[in-house]
PDB file of N, CA and C in Angstrom:
ATOM      1  N   MET A   1      -2.149  17.674  20.552  1.00 50.00           N
ATOM      2  CA  MET A   1      -2.691  16.908  19.451  1.00 50.00           C
ATOM      3  C   MET A   1      -1.688  16.811  18.306  1.00 50.00           C
ATOM      4  N   ASN A   2      -0.912  17.830  18.066  1.00 55.00           N
ATOM      5  CA  ASN A   2       0.080  17.768  17.006  1.00 55.00           C
ATOM      6  C   ASN A   2       1.155  16.734  17.294  1.00 55.00           C
ATOM      7  N   ASP A   3       1.485  16.555  18.587  1.00 53.00           N
ATOM      8  CA  ASP A   3       2.478  15.540  18.936  1.00 53.00           C
ATOM      9  C   ASP A   3       1.974  14.145  18.595  1.00 53.00           C
ATOM     10  N   GLN A   4       0.695  13.895  18.811  1.00 57.00           N
ATOM     11  CA  GLN A   4       0.142  12.590  18.475  1.00 57.00           C
ATOM     12  C   GLN A   4       0.135  12.381  16.972  1.00 57.00           C
ATOM     13  N   ARG A   5      -0.155  13.397  16.217  1.00 57.00           N
ATOM     14  CA  ARG A   5      -0.154  13.267  14.764  1.00 57.00           C
ATOM     15  C   ARG A   5       1.234  12.999  14.228  1.00 57.00           C
ATOM     16  N   ARG A   6       2.238  13.606  14.815  1.00 66.00           N
ATOM     17  CA  ARG A   6       3.602  13.423  14.345  1.00 66.00           C
ATOM     18  C   ARG A   6       4.090  11.995  14.564  1.00 66.00           C
ATOM     19  N   ASN A   7       3.606  11.339  15.586  1.00 72.00           N
ATOM     20  CA  ASN A   7       4.078   9.993  15.922  1.00 72.00           C
ATOM     21  C   ASN A   7       3.314   8.898  15.195  1.00 72.00           C
ATOM     22  N   ARG A   8       2.285   9.249  14.447  1.00 76.00           N
ATOM     23  CA  ARG A   8       1.518   8.234  13.741  1.00 76.00           C
ATOM     24  C   ARG A   8       2.299   7.724  12.539  1.00 76.00           C
ATOM     25  N   GLY A   9       2.093   6.466  12.221  1.00 87.00           N
ATOM     26  CA  GLY A   9       2.784   5.866  11.092  1.00 87.00           C
ATOM     27  C   GLY A   9       2.061   6.121   9.776  1.00 87.00           C
ATOM     28  N   PHE A  10       2.710   5.704   8.715  1.00 85.00           N
ATOM     29  CA  PHE A  10       2.154   5.911   7.379  1.00 85.00           C
ATOM     30  C   PHE A  10       0.836   5.170   7.193  1.00 85.00           C
ATOM     31  N   ILE A  11       0.776   3.935   7.662  1.00 85.00           N
ATOM     32  CA  ILE A  11      -0.431   3.128   7.461  1.00 85.00           C
ATOM     33  C   ILE A  11      -1.612   3.707   8.222  1.00 85.00           C
ATOM     34  N   SER A  12      -1.393   4.143   9.455  1.00 88.00           N
ATOM     35  CA  SER A  12      -2.494   4.742  10.211  1.00 88.00           C
ATOM     36  C   SER A  12      -2.919   6.072   9.600  1.00 88.00           C
ATOM     37  N   GLU A  13      -1.982   6.845   9.092  1.00 89.00           N
ATOM     38  CA  GLU A  13      -2.327   8.096   8.403  1.00 89.00           C
ATOM     39  C   GLU A  13      -3.142   7.799   7.146  1.00 89.00           C
ATOM     40  N   PHE A  14      -2.747   6.773   6.400  1.00 86.00           N
ATOM     41  CA  PHE A  14      -3.455   6.420   5.178  1.00 86.00           C
ATOM     42  C   PHE A  14      -4.871   5.941   5.494  1.00 86.00           C
ATOM     43  N   CYS A  15      -5.018   5.118   6.526  1.00 87.00           N
ATOM     44  CA  CYS A  15      -6.349   4.649   6.919  1.00 87.00           C
ATOM     45  C   CYS A  15      -7.228   5.803   7.380  1.00 87.00           C
ATOM     46  N   SER A  16      -6.637   6.738   8.097  1.00 88.00           N
ATOM     47  CA  SER A  16      -7.375   7.926   8.525  1.00 88.00           C
ATOM     48  C   SER A  16      -7.817   8.751   7.320  1.00 88.00           C
ATOM     49  N   PHE A  17      -6.932   8.891   6.343  1.00 87.00           N
ATOM     50  CA  PHE A  17      -7.283   9.606   5.118  1.00 87.00           C
ATOM     51  C   PHE A  17      -8.435   8.919   4.394  1.00 87.00           C
ATOM     52  N   LEU A  18      -8.358   7.578   4.266  1.00 86.00           N
ATOM     53  CA  LEU A  18      -9.414   6.848   3.571  1.00 86.00           C
ATOM     54  C   LEU A  18     -10.763   7.022   4.258  1.00 86.00           C
ATOM     55  N   SER A  19     -10.786   6.939   5.563  1.00 86.00           N
ATOM     56  CA  SER A  19     -12.060   7.039   6.273  1.00 86.00           C
ATOM     57  C   SER A  19     -12.586   8.479   6.300  1.00 86.00           C
ATOM     58  N   HIS A  20     -11.693   9.444   6.435  1.00 88.00           N
ATOM     59  CA  HIS A  20     -12.128  10.835   6.521  1.00 88.00           C
ATOM     60  C   HIS A  20     -12.599  11.361   5.164  1.00 88.00           C
ATOM     61  N   GLU A  21     -11.881  11.037   4.109  1.00 87.00           N
ATOM     62  CA  GLU A  21     -12.192  11.550   2.777  1.00 87.00           C
ATOM     63  C   GLU A  21     -13.121  10.638   1.977  1.00 87.00           C
ATOM     64  N   LYS A  22     -13.493   9.486   2.550  1.00 87.00           N
ATOM     65  CA  LYS A  22     -14.360   8.509   1.881  1.00 87.00           C
ATOM     66  C   LYS A  22     -13.786   8.077   0.530  1.00 87.00           C
ATOM     67  N   LYS A  23     -12.524   7.759   0.534  1.00 84.00           N
ATOM     68  CA  LYS A  23     -11.825   7.329  -0.679  1.00 84.00           C
ATOM     69  C   LYS A  23     -11.542   5.832  -0.629  1.00 84.00           C
ATOM     70  N   TRP A  24     -12.532   5.035  -0.264  1.00 87.00           N
ATOM     71  CA  TRP A  24     -12.335   3.598  -0.109  1.00 87.00           C
ATOM     72  C   TRP A  24     -11.994   2.916  -1.422  1.00 87.00           C
ATOM     73  N   TRP A  25     -12.279   3.541  -2.556  1.00 88.00           N
ATOM     74  CA  TRP A  25     -11.971   2.944  -3.845  1.00 88.00           C
ATOM     75  C   TRP A  25     -10.463   2.877  -4.077  1.00 88.00           C
ATOM     76  N   LEU A  26      -9.670   3.623  -3.312  1.00 86.00           N
ATOM     77  CA  LEU A  26      -8.215   3.582  -3.458  1.00 86.00           C
ATOM     78  C   LEU A  26      -7.608   2.311  -2.861  1.00 86.00           C
ATOM     79  N   LEU A  27      -8.294   1.702  -1.920  1.00 88.00           N
ATOM     80  CA  LEU A  27      -7.736   0.544  -1.215  1.00 88.00           C
ATOM     81  C   LEU A  27      -7.426  -0.633  -2.150  1.00 88.00           C
ATOM     82  N   PRO A  28      -8.314  -1.035  -3.059  1.00 91.00           N
ATOM     83  CA  PRO A  28      -7.943  -2.134  -3.975  1.00 91.00           C
ATOM     84  C   PRO A  28      -6.751  -1.794  -4.857  1.00 91.00           C
ATOM     85  N   LEU A  29      -6.637  -0.545  -5.283  1.00 91.00           N
ATOM     86  CA  LEU A  29      -5.489  -0.152  -6.101  1.00 91.00           C
ATOM     87  C   LEU A  29      -4.191  -0.282  -5.326  1.00 91.00           C
ATOM     88  N   VAL A  30      -4.198   0.155  -4.099  1.00 90.00           N
ATOM     89  CA  VAL A  30      -2.997   0.071  -3.272  1.00 90.00           C
ATOM     90  C   VAL A  30      -2.632  -1.389  -3.024  1.00 90.00           C
ATOM     91  N   ILE A  31      -3.614  -2.231  -2.784  1.00 92.00           N
ATOM     92  CA  ILE A  31      -3.346  -3.655  -2.542  1.00 92.00           C
ATOM     93  C   ILE A  31      -2.759  -4.315  -3.786  1.00 92.00           C
ATOM     94  N   VAL A  32      -3.335  -4.034  -4.953  1.00 94.00           N
ATOM     95  CA  VAL A  32      -2.842  -4.646  -6.197  1.00 94.00           C
ATOM     96  C   VAL A  32      -1.429  -4.161  -6.509  1.00 94.00           C
ATOM     97  N   PHE A  33      -1.194  -2.854  -6.390  1.00 94.00           N
ATOM     98  CA  PHE A  33       0.152  -2.340  -6.659  1.00 94.00           C
ATOM     99  C   PHE A  33       1.161  -2.875  -5.650  1.00 94.00           C
ATOM    100  N   GLY A  34       0.742  -3.038  -4.400  1.00 93.00           N
ATOM    101  CA  GLY A  34       1.633  -3.620  -3.399  1.00 93.00           C
ATOM    102  C   GLY A  34       1.964  -5.072  -3.706  1.00 93.00           C
ATOM    103  N   ALA A  35       0.981  -5.821  -4.175  1.00 91.00           N
ATOM    104  CA  ALA A  35       1.218  -7.226  -4.522  1.00 91.00           C
ATOM    105  C   ALA A  35       2.156  -7.342  -5.725  1.00 91.00           C
ATOM    106  N   ILE A  36       1.962  -6.498  -6.717  1.00 89.00           N
ATOM    107  CA  ILE A  36       2.851  -6.526  -7.883  1.00 89.00           C
ATOM    108  C   ILE A  36       4.265  -6.124  -7.477  1.00 89.00           C
ATOM    109  N   GLY A  37       4.375  -5.139  -6.614  1.00 90.00           N
ATOM    110  CA  GLY A  37       5.697  -4.736  -6.126  1.00 90.00           C
ATOM    111  C   GLY A  37       6.368  -5.833  -5.325  1.00 90.00           C
ATOM    112  N   ALA A  38       5.583  -6.536  -4.510  1.00 89.00           N
ATOM    113  CA  ALA A  38       6.150  -7.644  -3.734  1.00 89.00           C
ATOM    114  C   ALA A  38       6.620  -8.767  -4.651  1.00 89.00           C
ATOM    115  N   LEU A  39       5.854  -9.065  -5.691  1.00 84.00           N
ATOM    116  CA  LEU A  39       6.281 -10.095  -6.644  1.00 84.00           C
ATOM    117  C   LEU A  39       7.559  -9.684  -7.367  1.00 84.00           C
ATOM    118  N   ALA A  40       7.655  -8.424  -7.740  1.00 83.00           N
ATOM    119  CA  ALA A  40       8.869  -7.949  -8.406  1.00 83.00           C
ATOM    120  C   ALA A  40      10.065  -8.023  -7.466  1.00 83.00           C
ATOM    121  N   LEU A  41       9.846  -7.708  -6.204  1.00 86.00           N
ATOM    122  CA  LEU A  41      10.923  -7.779  -5.217  1.00 86.00           C
ATOM    123  C   LEU A  41      11.375  -9.217  -5.008  1.00 86.00           C
ATOM    124  N   VAL A  42      10.432 -10.141  -4.918  1.00 83.00           N
ATOM    125  CA  VAL A  42      10.779 -11.557  -4.756  1.00 83.00           C
ATOM    126  C   VAL A  42      11.528 -12.060  -5.986  1.00 83.00           C
ATOM    127  N   ALA A  43      11.101 -11.632  -7.164  1.00 80.00           N
ATOM    128  CA  ALA A  43      11.785 -12.060  -8.393  1.00 80.00           C
ATOM    129  C   ALA A  43      13.205 -11.526  -8.442  1.00 80.00           C
ATOM    130  N   GLU A  44      13.441 -10.362  -7.880  1.00 83.00           N
ATOM    131  CA  GLU A  44      14.783  -9.777  -7.875  1.00 83.00           C
ATOM    132  C   GLU A  44      15.684 -10.448  -6.838  1.00 83.00           C
ATOM    133  N   VAL A  45      15.130 -10.739  -5.673  1.00 86.00           N
ATOM    134  CA  VAL A  45      15.932 -11.283  -4.572  1.00 86.00           C
ATOM    135  C   VAL A  45      16.196 -12.776  -4.762  1.00 86.00           C
ATOM    136  N   ILE A  46      15.211 -13.512  -5.238  1.00 83.00           N
ATOM    137  CA  ILE A  46      15.338 -14.965  -5.410  1.00 83.00           C
ATOM    138  C   ILE A  46      15.239 -15.273  -6.906  1.00 83.00           C
ATOM    139  N   PRO A  47      16.359 -15.350  -7.595  1.00 80.00           N
ATOM    140  CA  PRO A  47      16.317 -15.570  -9.051  1.00 80.00           C
ATOM    141  C   PRO A  47      15.652 -16.882  -9.456  1.00 80.00           C
ATOM    142  N   ALA A  48      15.696 -17.899  -8.613  1.00 82.00           N
ATOM    143  CA  ALA A  48      15.076 -19.179  -8.964  1.00 82.00           C
ATOM    144  C   ALA A  48      13.557 -19.073  -9.010  1.00 82.00           C
ATOM    145  N   ALA A  49      12.989 -18.077  -8.332  1.00 77.00           N
ATOM    146  CA  ALA A  49      11.543 -17.905  -8.323  1.00 77.00           C
ATOM    147  C   ALA A  49      11.034 -17.122  -9.532  1.00 77.00           C
ATOM    148  N   ALA A  50      11.927 -16.501 -10.254  1.00 75.00           N
ATOM    149  CA  ALA A  50      11.540 -15.643 -11.376  1.00 75.00           C
ATOM    150  C   ALA A  50      10.726 -16.381 -12.442  1.00 75.00           C
ATOM    151  N   PRO A  51      11.127 -17.557 -12.907  1.00 79.00           N
ATOM    152  CA  PRO A  51      10.315 -18.227 -13.943  1.00 79.00           C
ATOM    153  C   PRO A  51       8.887 -18.534 -13.472  1.00 79.00           C
ATOM    154  N   ALA A  52       8.723 -18.898 -12.237  1.00 77.00           N
ATOM    155  CA  ALA A  52       7.387 -19.190 -11.733  1.00 77.00           C
ATOM    156  C   ALA A  52       6.548 -17.919 -11.639  1.00 77.00           C
ATOM    157  N   ILE A  53       7.164 -16.831 -11.230  1.00 72.00           N
ATOM    158  CA  ILE A  53       6.438 -15.562 -11.102  1.00 72.00           C
ATOM    159  C   ILE A  53       6.103 -14.999 -12.468  1.00 72.00           C
ATOM    160  N   TYR A  54       7.034 -15.083 -13.417  1.00 73.00           N
ATOM    161  CA  TYR A  54       6.788 -14.522 -14.740  1.00 73.00           C
ATOM    162  C   TYR A  54       5.709 -15.281 -15.495  1.00 73.00           C
ATOM    163  N   SER A  55       5.461 -16.512 -15.128  1.00 75.00           N
ATOM    164  CA  SER A  55       4.396 -17.257 -15.803  1.00 75.00           C
ATOM    165  C   SER A  55       3.020 -16.707 -15.457  1.00 75.00           C
ATOM    166  N   PHE A  56       2.884 -15.966 -14.374  1.00 71.00           N
ATOM    167  CA  PHE A  56       1.608 -15.341 -14.031  1.00 71.00           C
ATOM    168  C   PHE A  56       1.258 -14.231 -15.025  1.00 71.00           C
ATOM    169  N   PHE A  57       2.270 -13.620 -15.601  1.00 69.00           N
ATOM    170  CA  PHE A  57       2.035 -12.494 -16.497  1.00 69.00           C
ATOM    171  C   PHE A  57       2.155 -12.943 -17.931  1.00 69.00           C
TER     172      PHE A  57
END
């Protein structure tokens, strides 16, 4: 069983944590922070997209 746990990925571990600990309220926070991080990454990689992204904030 430990071998199976070691091979699991981060997302499956996180989903297991959410279901086992009943912490479903964390899911919207993770989604929002991930979306903001993705927007920041896109703004850094594609400078032409920065003005359009910054207008959201």
